[in-house]
PDB file of C-alpha atoms in Angstrom:
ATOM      1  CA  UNK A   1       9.123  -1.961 -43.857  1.00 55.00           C
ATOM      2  CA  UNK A   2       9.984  -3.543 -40.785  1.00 67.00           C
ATOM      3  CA  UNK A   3      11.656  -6.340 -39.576  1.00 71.00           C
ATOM      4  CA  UNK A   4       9.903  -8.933 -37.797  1.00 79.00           C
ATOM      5  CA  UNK A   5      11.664 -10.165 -34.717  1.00 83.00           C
ATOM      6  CA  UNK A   6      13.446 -13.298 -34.064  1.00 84.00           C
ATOM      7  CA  UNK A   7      11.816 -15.361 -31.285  1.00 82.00           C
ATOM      8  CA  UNK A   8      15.070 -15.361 -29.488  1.00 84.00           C
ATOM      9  CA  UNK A   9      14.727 -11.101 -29.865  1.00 89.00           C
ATOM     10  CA  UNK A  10      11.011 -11.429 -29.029  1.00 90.00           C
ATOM     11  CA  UNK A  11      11.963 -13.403 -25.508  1.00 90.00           C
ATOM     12  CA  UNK A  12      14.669 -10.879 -24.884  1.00 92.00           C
ATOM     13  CA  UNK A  13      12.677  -7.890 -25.458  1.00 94.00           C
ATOM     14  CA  UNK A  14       9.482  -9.427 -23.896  1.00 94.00           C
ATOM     15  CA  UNK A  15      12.382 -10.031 -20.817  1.00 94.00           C
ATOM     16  CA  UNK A  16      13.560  -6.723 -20.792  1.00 96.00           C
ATOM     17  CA  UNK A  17      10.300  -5.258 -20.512  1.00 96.00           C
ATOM     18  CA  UNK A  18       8.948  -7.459 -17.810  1.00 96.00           C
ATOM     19  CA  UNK A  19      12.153  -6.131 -15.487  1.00 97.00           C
ATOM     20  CA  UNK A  20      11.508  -2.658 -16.352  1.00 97.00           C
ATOM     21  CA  UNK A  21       7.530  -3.131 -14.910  1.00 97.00           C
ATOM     22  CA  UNK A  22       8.408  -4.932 -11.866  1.00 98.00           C
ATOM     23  CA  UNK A  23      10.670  -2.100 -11.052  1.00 98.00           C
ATOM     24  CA  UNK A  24       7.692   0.123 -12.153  1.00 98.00           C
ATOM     25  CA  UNK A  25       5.389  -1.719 -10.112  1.00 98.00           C
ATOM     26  CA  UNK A  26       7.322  -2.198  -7.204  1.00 98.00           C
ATOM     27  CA  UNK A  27       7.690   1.920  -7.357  1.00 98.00           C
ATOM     28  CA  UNK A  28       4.110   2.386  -7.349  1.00 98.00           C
ATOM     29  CA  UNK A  29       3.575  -0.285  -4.225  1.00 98.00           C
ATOM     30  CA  UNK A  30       6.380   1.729  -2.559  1.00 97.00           C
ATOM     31  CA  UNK A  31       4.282   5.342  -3.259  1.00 97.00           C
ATOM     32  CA  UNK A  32       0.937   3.663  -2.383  1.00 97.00           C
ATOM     33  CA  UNK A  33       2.709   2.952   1.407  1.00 96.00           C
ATOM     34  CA  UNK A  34       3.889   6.241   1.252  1.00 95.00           C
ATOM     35  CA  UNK A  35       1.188   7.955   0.376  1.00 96.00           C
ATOM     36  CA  UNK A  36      -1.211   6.099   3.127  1.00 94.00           C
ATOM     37  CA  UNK A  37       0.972   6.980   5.973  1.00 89.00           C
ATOM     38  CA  UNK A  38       1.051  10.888   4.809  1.00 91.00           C
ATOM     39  CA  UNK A  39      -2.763  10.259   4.398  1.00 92.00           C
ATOM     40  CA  UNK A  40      -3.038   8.700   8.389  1.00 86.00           C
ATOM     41  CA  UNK A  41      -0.195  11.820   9.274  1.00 83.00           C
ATOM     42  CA  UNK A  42      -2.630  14.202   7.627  1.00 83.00           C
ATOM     43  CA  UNK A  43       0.402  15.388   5.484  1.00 86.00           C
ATOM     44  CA  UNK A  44      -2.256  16.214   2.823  1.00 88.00           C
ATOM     45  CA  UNK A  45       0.608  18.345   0.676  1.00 92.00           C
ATOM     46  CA  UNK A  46       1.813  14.614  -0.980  1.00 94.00           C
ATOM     47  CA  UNK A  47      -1.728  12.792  -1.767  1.00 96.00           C
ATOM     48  CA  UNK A  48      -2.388  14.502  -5.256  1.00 96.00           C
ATOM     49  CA  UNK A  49       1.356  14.381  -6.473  1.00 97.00           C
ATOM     50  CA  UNK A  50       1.753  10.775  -5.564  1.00 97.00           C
ATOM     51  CA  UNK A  51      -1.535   9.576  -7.255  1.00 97.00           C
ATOM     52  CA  UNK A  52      -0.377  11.812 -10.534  1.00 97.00           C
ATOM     53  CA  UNK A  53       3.004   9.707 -10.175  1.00 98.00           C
ATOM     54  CA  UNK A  54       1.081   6.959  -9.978  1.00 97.00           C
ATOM     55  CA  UNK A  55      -1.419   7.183 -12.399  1.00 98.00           C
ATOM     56  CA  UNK A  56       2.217   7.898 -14.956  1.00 98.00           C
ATOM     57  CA  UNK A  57       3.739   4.531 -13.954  1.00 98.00           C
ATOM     58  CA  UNK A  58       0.387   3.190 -15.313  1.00 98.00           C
ATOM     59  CA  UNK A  59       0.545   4.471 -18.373  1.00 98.00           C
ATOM     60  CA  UNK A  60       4.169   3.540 -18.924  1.00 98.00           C
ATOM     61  CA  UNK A  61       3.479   0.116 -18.118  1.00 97.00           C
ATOM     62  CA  UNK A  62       0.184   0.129 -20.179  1.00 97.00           C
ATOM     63  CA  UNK A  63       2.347   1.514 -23.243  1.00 97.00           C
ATOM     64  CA  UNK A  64       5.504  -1.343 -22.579  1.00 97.00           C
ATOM     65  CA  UNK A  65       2.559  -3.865 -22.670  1.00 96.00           C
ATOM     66  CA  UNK A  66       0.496  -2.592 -25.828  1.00 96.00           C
ATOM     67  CA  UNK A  67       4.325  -2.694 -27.499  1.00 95.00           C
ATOM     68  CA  UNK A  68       4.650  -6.442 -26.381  1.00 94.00           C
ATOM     69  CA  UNK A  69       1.051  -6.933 -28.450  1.00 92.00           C
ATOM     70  CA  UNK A  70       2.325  -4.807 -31.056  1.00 92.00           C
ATOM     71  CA  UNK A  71       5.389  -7.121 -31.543  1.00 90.00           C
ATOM     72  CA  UNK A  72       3.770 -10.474 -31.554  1.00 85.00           C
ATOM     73  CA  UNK A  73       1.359  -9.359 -34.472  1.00 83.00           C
ATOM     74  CA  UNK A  74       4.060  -8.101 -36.560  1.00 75.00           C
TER      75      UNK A  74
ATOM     76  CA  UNK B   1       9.519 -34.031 -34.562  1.00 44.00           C
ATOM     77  CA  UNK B   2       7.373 -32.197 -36.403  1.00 47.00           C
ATOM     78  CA  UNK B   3       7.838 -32.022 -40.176  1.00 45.00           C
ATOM     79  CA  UNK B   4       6.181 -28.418 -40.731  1.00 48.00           C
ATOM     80  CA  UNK B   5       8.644 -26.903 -38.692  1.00 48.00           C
ATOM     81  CA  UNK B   6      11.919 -26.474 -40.535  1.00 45.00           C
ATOM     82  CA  UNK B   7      13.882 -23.358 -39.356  1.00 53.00           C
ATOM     83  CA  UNK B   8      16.165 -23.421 -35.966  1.00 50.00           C
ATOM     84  CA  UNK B   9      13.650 -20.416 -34.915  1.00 53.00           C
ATOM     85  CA  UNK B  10      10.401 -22.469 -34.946  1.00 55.00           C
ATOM     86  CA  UNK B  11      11.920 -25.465 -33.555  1.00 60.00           C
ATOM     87  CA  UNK B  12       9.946 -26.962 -30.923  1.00 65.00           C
ATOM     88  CA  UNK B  13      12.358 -27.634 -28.011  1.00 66.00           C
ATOM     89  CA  UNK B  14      11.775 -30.250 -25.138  1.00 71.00           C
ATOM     90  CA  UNK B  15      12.482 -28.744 -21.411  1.00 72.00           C
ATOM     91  CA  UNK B  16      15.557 -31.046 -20.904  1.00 79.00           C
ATOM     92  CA  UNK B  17      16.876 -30.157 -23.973  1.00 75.00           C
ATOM     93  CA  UNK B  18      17.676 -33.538 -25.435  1.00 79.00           C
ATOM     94  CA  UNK B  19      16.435 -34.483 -28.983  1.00 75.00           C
ATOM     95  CA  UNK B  20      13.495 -35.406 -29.711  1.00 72.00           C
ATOM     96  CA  UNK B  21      14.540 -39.157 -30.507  1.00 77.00           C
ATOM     97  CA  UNK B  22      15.033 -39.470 -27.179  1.00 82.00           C
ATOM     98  CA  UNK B  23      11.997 -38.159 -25.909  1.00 80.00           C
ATOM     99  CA  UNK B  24       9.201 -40.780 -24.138  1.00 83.00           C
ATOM    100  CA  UNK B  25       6.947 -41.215 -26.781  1.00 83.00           C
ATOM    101  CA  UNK B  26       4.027 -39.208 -25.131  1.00 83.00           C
ATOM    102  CA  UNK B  27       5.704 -35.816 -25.819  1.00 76.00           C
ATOM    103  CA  UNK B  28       6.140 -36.710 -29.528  1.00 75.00           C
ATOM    104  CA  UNK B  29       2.226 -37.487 -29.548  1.00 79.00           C
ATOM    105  CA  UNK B  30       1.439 -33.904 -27.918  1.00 77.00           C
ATOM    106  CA  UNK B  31       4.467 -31.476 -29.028  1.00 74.00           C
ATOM    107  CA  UNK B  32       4.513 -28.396 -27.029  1.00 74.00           C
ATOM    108  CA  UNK B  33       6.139 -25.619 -28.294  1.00 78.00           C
ATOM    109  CA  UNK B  34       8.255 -24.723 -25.171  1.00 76.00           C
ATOM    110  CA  UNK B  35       9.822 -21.444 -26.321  1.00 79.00           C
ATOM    111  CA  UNK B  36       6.458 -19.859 -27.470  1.00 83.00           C
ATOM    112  CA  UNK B  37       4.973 -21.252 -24.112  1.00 84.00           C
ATOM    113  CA  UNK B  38       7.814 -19.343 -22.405  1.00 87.00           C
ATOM    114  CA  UNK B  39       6.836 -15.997 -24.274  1.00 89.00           C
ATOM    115  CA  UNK B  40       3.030 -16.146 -23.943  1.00 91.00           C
ATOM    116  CA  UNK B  41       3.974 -16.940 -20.237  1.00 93.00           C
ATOM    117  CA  UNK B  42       6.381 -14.103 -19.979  1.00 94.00           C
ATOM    118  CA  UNK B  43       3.936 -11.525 -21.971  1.00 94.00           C
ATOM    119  CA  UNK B  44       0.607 -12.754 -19.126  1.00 95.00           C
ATOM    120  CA  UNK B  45       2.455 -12.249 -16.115  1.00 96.00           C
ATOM    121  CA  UNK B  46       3.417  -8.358 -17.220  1.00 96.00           C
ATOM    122  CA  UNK B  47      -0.362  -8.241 -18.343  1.00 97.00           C
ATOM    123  CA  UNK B  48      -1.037  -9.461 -14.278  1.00 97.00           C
ATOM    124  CA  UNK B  49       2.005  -6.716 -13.524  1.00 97.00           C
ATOM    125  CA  UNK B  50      -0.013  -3.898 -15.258  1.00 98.00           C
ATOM    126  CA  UNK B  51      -3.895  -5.063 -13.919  1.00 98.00           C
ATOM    127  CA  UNK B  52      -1.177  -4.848 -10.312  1.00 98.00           C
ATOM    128  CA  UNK B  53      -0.468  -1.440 -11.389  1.00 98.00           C
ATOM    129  CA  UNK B  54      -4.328  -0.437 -12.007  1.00 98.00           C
ATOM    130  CA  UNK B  55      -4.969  -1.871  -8.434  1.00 98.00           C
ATOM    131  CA  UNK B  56      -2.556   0.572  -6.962  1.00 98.00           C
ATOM    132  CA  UNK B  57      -3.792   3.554  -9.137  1.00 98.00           C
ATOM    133  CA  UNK B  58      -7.222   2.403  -8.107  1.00 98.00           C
ATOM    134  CA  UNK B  59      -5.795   2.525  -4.605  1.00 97.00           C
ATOM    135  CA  UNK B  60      -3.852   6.066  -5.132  1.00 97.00           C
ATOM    136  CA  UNK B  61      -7.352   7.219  -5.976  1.00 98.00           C
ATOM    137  CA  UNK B  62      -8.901   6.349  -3.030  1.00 97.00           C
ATOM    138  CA  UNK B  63      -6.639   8.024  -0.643  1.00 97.00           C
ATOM    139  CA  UNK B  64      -7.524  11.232  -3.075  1.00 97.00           C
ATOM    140  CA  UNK B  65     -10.828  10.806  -2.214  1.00 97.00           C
ATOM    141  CA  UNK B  66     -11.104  10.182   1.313  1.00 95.00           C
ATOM    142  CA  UNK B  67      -8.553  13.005   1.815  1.00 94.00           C
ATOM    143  CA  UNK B  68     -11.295  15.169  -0.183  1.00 94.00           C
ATOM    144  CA  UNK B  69     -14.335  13.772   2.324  1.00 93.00           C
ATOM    145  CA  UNK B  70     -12.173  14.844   5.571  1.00 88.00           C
ATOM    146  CA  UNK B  71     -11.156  17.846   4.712  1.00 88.00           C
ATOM    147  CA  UNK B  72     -14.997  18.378   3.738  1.00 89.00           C
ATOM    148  CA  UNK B  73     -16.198  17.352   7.362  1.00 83.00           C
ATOM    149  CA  UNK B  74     -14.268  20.231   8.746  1.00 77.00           C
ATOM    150  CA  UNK B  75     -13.293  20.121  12.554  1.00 78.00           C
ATOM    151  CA  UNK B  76     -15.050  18.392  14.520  1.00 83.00           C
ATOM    152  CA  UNK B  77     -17.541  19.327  16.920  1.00 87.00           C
ATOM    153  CA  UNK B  78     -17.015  20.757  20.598  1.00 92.00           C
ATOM    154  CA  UNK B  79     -17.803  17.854  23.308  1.00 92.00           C
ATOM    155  CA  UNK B  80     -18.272  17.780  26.579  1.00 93.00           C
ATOM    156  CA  UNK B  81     -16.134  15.259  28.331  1.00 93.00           C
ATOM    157  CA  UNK B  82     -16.448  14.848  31.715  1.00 91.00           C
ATOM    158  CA  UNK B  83     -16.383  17.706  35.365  1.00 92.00           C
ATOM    159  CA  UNK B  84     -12.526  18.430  35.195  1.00 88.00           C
ATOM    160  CA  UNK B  85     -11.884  17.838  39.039  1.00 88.00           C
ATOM    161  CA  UNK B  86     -14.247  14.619  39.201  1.00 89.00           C
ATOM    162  CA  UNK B  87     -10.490  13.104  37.772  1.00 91.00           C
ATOM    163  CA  UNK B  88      -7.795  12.222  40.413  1.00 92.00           C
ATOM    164  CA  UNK B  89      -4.018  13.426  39.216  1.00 92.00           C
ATOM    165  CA  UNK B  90      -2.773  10.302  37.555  1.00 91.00           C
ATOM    166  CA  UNK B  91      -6.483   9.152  37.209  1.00 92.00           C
ATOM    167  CA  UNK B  92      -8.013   8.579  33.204  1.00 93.00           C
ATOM    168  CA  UNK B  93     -11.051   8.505  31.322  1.00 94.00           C
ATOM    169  CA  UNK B  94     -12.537   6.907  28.198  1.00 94.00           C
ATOM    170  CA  UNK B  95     -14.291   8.912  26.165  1.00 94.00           C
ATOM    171  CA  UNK B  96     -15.473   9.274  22.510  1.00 93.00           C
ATOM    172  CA  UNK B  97     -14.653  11.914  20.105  1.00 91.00           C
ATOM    173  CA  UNK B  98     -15.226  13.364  17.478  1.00 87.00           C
ATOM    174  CA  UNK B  99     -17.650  10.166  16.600  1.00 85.00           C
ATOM    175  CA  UNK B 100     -19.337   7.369  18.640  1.00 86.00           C
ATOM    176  CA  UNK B 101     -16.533   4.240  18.460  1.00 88.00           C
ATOM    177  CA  UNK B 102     -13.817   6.933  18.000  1.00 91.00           C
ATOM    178  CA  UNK B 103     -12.627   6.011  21.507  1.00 94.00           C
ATOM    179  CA  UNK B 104      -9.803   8.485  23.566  1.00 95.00           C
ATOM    180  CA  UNK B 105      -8.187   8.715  26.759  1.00 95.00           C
ATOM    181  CA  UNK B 106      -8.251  11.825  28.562  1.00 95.00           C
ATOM    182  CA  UNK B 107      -5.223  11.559  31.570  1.00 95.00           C
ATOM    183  CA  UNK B 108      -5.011  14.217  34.168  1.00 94.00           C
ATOM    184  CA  UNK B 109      -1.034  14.439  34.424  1.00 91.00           C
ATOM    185  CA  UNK B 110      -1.071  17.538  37.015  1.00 89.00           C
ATOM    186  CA  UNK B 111      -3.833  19.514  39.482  1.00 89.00           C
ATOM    187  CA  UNK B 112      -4.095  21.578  36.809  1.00 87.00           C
ATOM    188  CA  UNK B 113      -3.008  19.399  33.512  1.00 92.00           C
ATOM    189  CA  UNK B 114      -4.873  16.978  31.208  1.00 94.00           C
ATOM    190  CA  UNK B 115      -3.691  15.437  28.002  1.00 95.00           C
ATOM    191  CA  UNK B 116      -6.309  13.211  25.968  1.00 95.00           C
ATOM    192  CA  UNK B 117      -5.988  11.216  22.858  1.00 95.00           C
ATOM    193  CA  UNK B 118      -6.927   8.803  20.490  1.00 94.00           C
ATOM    194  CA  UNK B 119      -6.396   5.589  22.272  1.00 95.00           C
ATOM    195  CA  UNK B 120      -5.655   3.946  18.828  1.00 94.00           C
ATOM    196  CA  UNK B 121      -2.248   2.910  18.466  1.00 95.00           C
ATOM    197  CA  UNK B 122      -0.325   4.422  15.512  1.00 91.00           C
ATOM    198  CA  UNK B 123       0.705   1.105  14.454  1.00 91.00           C
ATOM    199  CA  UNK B 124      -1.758  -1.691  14.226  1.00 92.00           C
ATOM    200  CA  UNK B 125      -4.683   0.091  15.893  1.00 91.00           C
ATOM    201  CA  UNK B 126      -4.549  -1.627  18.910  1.00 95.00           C
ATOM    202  CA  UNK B 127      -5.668  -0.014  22.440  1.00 95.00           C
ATOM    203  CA  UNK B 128      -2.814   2.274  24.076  1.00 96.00           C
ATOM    204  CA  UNK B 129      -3.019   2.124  28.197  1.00 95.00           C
ATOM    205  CA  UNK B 130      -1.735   4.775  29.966  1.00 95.00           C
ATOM    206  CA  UNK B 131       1.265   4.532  32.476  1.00 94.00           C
ATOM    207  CA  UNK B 132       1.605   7.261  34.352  1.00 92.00           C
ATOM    208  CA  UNK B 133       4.228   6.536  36.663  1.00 91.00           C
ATOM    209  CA  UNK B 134       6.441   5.417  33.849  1.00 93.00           C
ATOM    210  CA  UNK B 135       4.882   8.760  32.126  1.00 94.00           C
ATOM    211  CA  UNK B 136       4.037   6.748  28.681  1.00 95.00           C
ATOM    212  CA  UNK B 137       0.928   5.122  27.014  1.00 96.00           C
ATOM    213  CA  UNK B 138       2.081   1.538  26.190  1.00 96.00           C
ATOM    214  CA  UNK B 139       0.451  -0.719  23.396  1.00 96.00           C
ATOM    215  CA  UNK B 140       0.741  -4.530  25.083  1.00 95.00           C
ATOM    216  CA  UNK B 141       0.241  -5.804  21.307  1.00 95.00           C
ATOM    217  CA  UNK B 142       3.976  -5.155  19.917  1.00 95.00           C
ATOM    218  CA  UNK B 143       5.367  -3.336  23.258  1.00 94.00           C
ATOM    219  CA  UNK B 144       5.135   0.472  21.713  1.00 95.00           C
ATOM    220  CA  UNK B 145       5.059   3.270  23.860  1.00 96.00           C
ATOM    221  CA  UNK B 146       3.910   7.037  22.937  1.00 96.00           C
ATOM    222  CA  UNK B 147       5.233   9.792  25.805  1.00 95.00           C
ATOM    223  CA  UNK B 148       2.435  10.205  27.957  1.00 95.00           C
ATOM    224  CA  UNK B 149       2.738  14.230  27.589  1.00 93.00           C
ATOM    225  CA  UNK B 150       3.355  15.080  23.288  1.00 93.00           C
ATOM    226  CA  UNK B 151       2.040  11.345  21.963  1.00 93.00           C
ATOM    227  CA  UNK B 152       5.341  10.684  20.359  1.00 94.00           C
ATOM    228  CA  UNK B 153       6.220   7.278  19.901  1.00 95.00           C
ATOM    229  CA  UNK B 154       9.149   6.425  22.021  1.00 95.00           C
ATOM    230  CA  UNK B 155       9.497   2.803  21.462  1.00 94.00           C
ATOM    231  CA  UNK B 156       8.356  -0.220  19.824  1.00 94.00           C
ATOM    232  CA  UNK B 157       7.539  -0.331  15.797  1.00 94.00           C
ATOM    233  CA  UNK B 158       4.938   2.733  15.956  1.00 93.00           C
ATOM    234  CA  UNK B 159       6.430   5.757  13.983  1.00 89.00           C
ATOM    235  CA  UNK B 160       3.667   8.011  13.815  1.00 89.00           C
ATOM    236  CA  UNK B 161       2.643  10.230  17.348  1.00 92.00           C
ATOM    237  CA  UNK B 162      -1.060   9.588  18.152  1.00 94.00           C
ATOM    238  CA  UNK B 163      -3.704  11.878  17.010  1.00 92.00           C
ATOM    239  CA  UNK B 164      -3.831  14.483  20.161  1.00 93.00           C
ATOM    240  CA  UNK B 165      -7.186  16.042  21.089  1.00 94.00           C
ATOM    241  CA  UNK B 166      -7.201  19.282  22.030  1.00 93.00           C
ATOM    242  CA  UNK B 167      -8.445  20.319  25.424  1.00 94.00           C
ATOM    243  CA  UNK B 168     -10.101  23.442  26.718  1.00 93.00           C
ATOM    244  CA  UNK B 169     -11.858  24.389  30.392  1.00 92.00           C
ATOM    245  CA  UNK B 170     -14.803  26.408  30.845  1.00 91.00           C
ATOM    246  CA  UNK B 171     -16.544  26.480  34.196  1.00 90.00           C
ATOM    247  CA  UNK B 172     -14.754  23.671  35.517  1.00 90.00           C
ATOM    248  CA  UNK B 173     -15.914  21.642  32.798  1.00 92.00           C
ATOM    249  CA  UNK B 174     -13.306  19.881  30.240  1.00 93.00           C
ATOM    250  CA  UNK B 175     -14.186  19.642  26.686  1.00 94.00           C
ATOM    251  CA  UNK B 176     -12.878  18.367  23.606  1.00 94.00           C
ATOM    252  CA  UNK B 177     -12.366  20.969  20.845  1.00 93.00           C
ATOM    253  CA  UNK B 178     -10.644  19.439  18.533  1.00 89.00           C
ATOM    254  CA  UNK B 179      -8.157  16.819  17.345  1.00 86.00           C
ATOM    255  CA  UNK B 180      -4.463  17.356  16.220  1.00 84.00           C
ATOM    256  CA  UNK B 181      -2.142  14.744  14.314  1.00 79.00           C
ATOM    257  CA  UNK B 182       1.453  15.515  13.777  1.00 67.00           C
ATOM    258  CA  UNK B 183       3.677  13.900  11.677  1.00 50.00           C
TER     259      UNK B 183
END
């Protein structure tokens, strides 16, 4: 079975994740910028890779965030 | 304090940190429990984080789309622009190409050379005027300036060349044929 969490764990963890999604985030603002000005450049070769990227960071943050739940109902 | 909670871990603890004898008596009438607050606020602003990172996706997705719907359109049509002596060397013209409100510059640079292209500046969309003794178009909104003969940015915050439209004679008659952007 496991071990429920502390709250001083749960605030660490819950920490520790936040940093990890701005950095995510801040990645995928960073691609988005990217991606326009290949889009305005007509650099057409980067548009589908970038949105795949992005559409990844998403799911990574989506799965960090479903853990948080996860951990406050244990 | 409140009697029901008895472990360190539940303790309810006041911002400042002092005990709760000391507290004014209004926060011992409505106890807040400071370190939950903390998570829940901690676990909401990475749930507005991740709704952030569906915007983006969203936005990702759009590019996709409209990248789809132009290469779709193809090239655009053939246009006639204007008689090609009717300009004087140095003289310009506004025109519009490929669409109505997509508004270019055609500039007659030698007897027998024209350059034309998108008057929009690369940078903030602003309207480029050509400068032909300086040989640059110049955007008076931020002070950029594109080389009046390749469209390459040359000064000021644009980065991007304009979009160039290509040119073609035929019985003295100058038409548009197509557009060209460089990265």
């Amino acid at each position: 079975m496991k071990r429920a969490f502390s709250r001083q764990q749960k605030m660490t963890i819950v920490f520790g994740i936040l940093s990890i999604v701005v950095m995510i985030v801040v990645l995928q603002l960073w691609l988005l910028t990217a991606t326009m000005n290949a889009f305005l450049a007509e650099q057409e070769r980067v548009i589908v890779p970038a949105a795949i990227a992005s559409i990844i960071c998403l799911a990574l943050n989506m799965g960090l965030l479903s853990y948080i739940y996860r951990m406050e109902r244990r | 304090m409140n009697p029901t909670r008895t472990t360190p871990d539940q303790l309810s603890v006041p911002p400042d940190g002092r005990p709760y004898h000391d507290q004014p008596q209004w926060r011992n009438d409505f106890p807040i429990d400071w370190p939950q607050d903390e998570l829940v606020a901690r676990r909401d602003f990475t749930k507005f984080l991740v709704l952030t990172s569906f915007a983006f996706v969203v936005g990702q997705l759009w590019i996709v789309f409209e990248n789809f719907m132009r290469r779709r359109r193809g090239q655009p049509p053939v246009k006639l622009i204007a008689r090609a002596n009717a300009l004087p060397v140095g003289g310009s013209l506004v025109f519009e190409y490929p669409a109505q409100h997509d508004i270019c510059i055609l500039v007659r640079t030698g007897p027998q050379h024209y350059v034309a292209f998108n008057q929009k500046c690369t940078h903030l969309s602003c309207a480029v005027i050509p400068q032909v003794e300086q040989k640059r178009f110049f955007c008076p909104c931020h002070n950029g300036a594109f080389d009046l003969e390749s469209g390459v940015p040359i000064a000021g915050p644009p980065r991007r060349p304009l979009e160039r439209i290509l040119l073609e004679i035929r019985d003295g008659d100058l038409y548009a044929i197509g557009r060209q952007v460089h990265a």
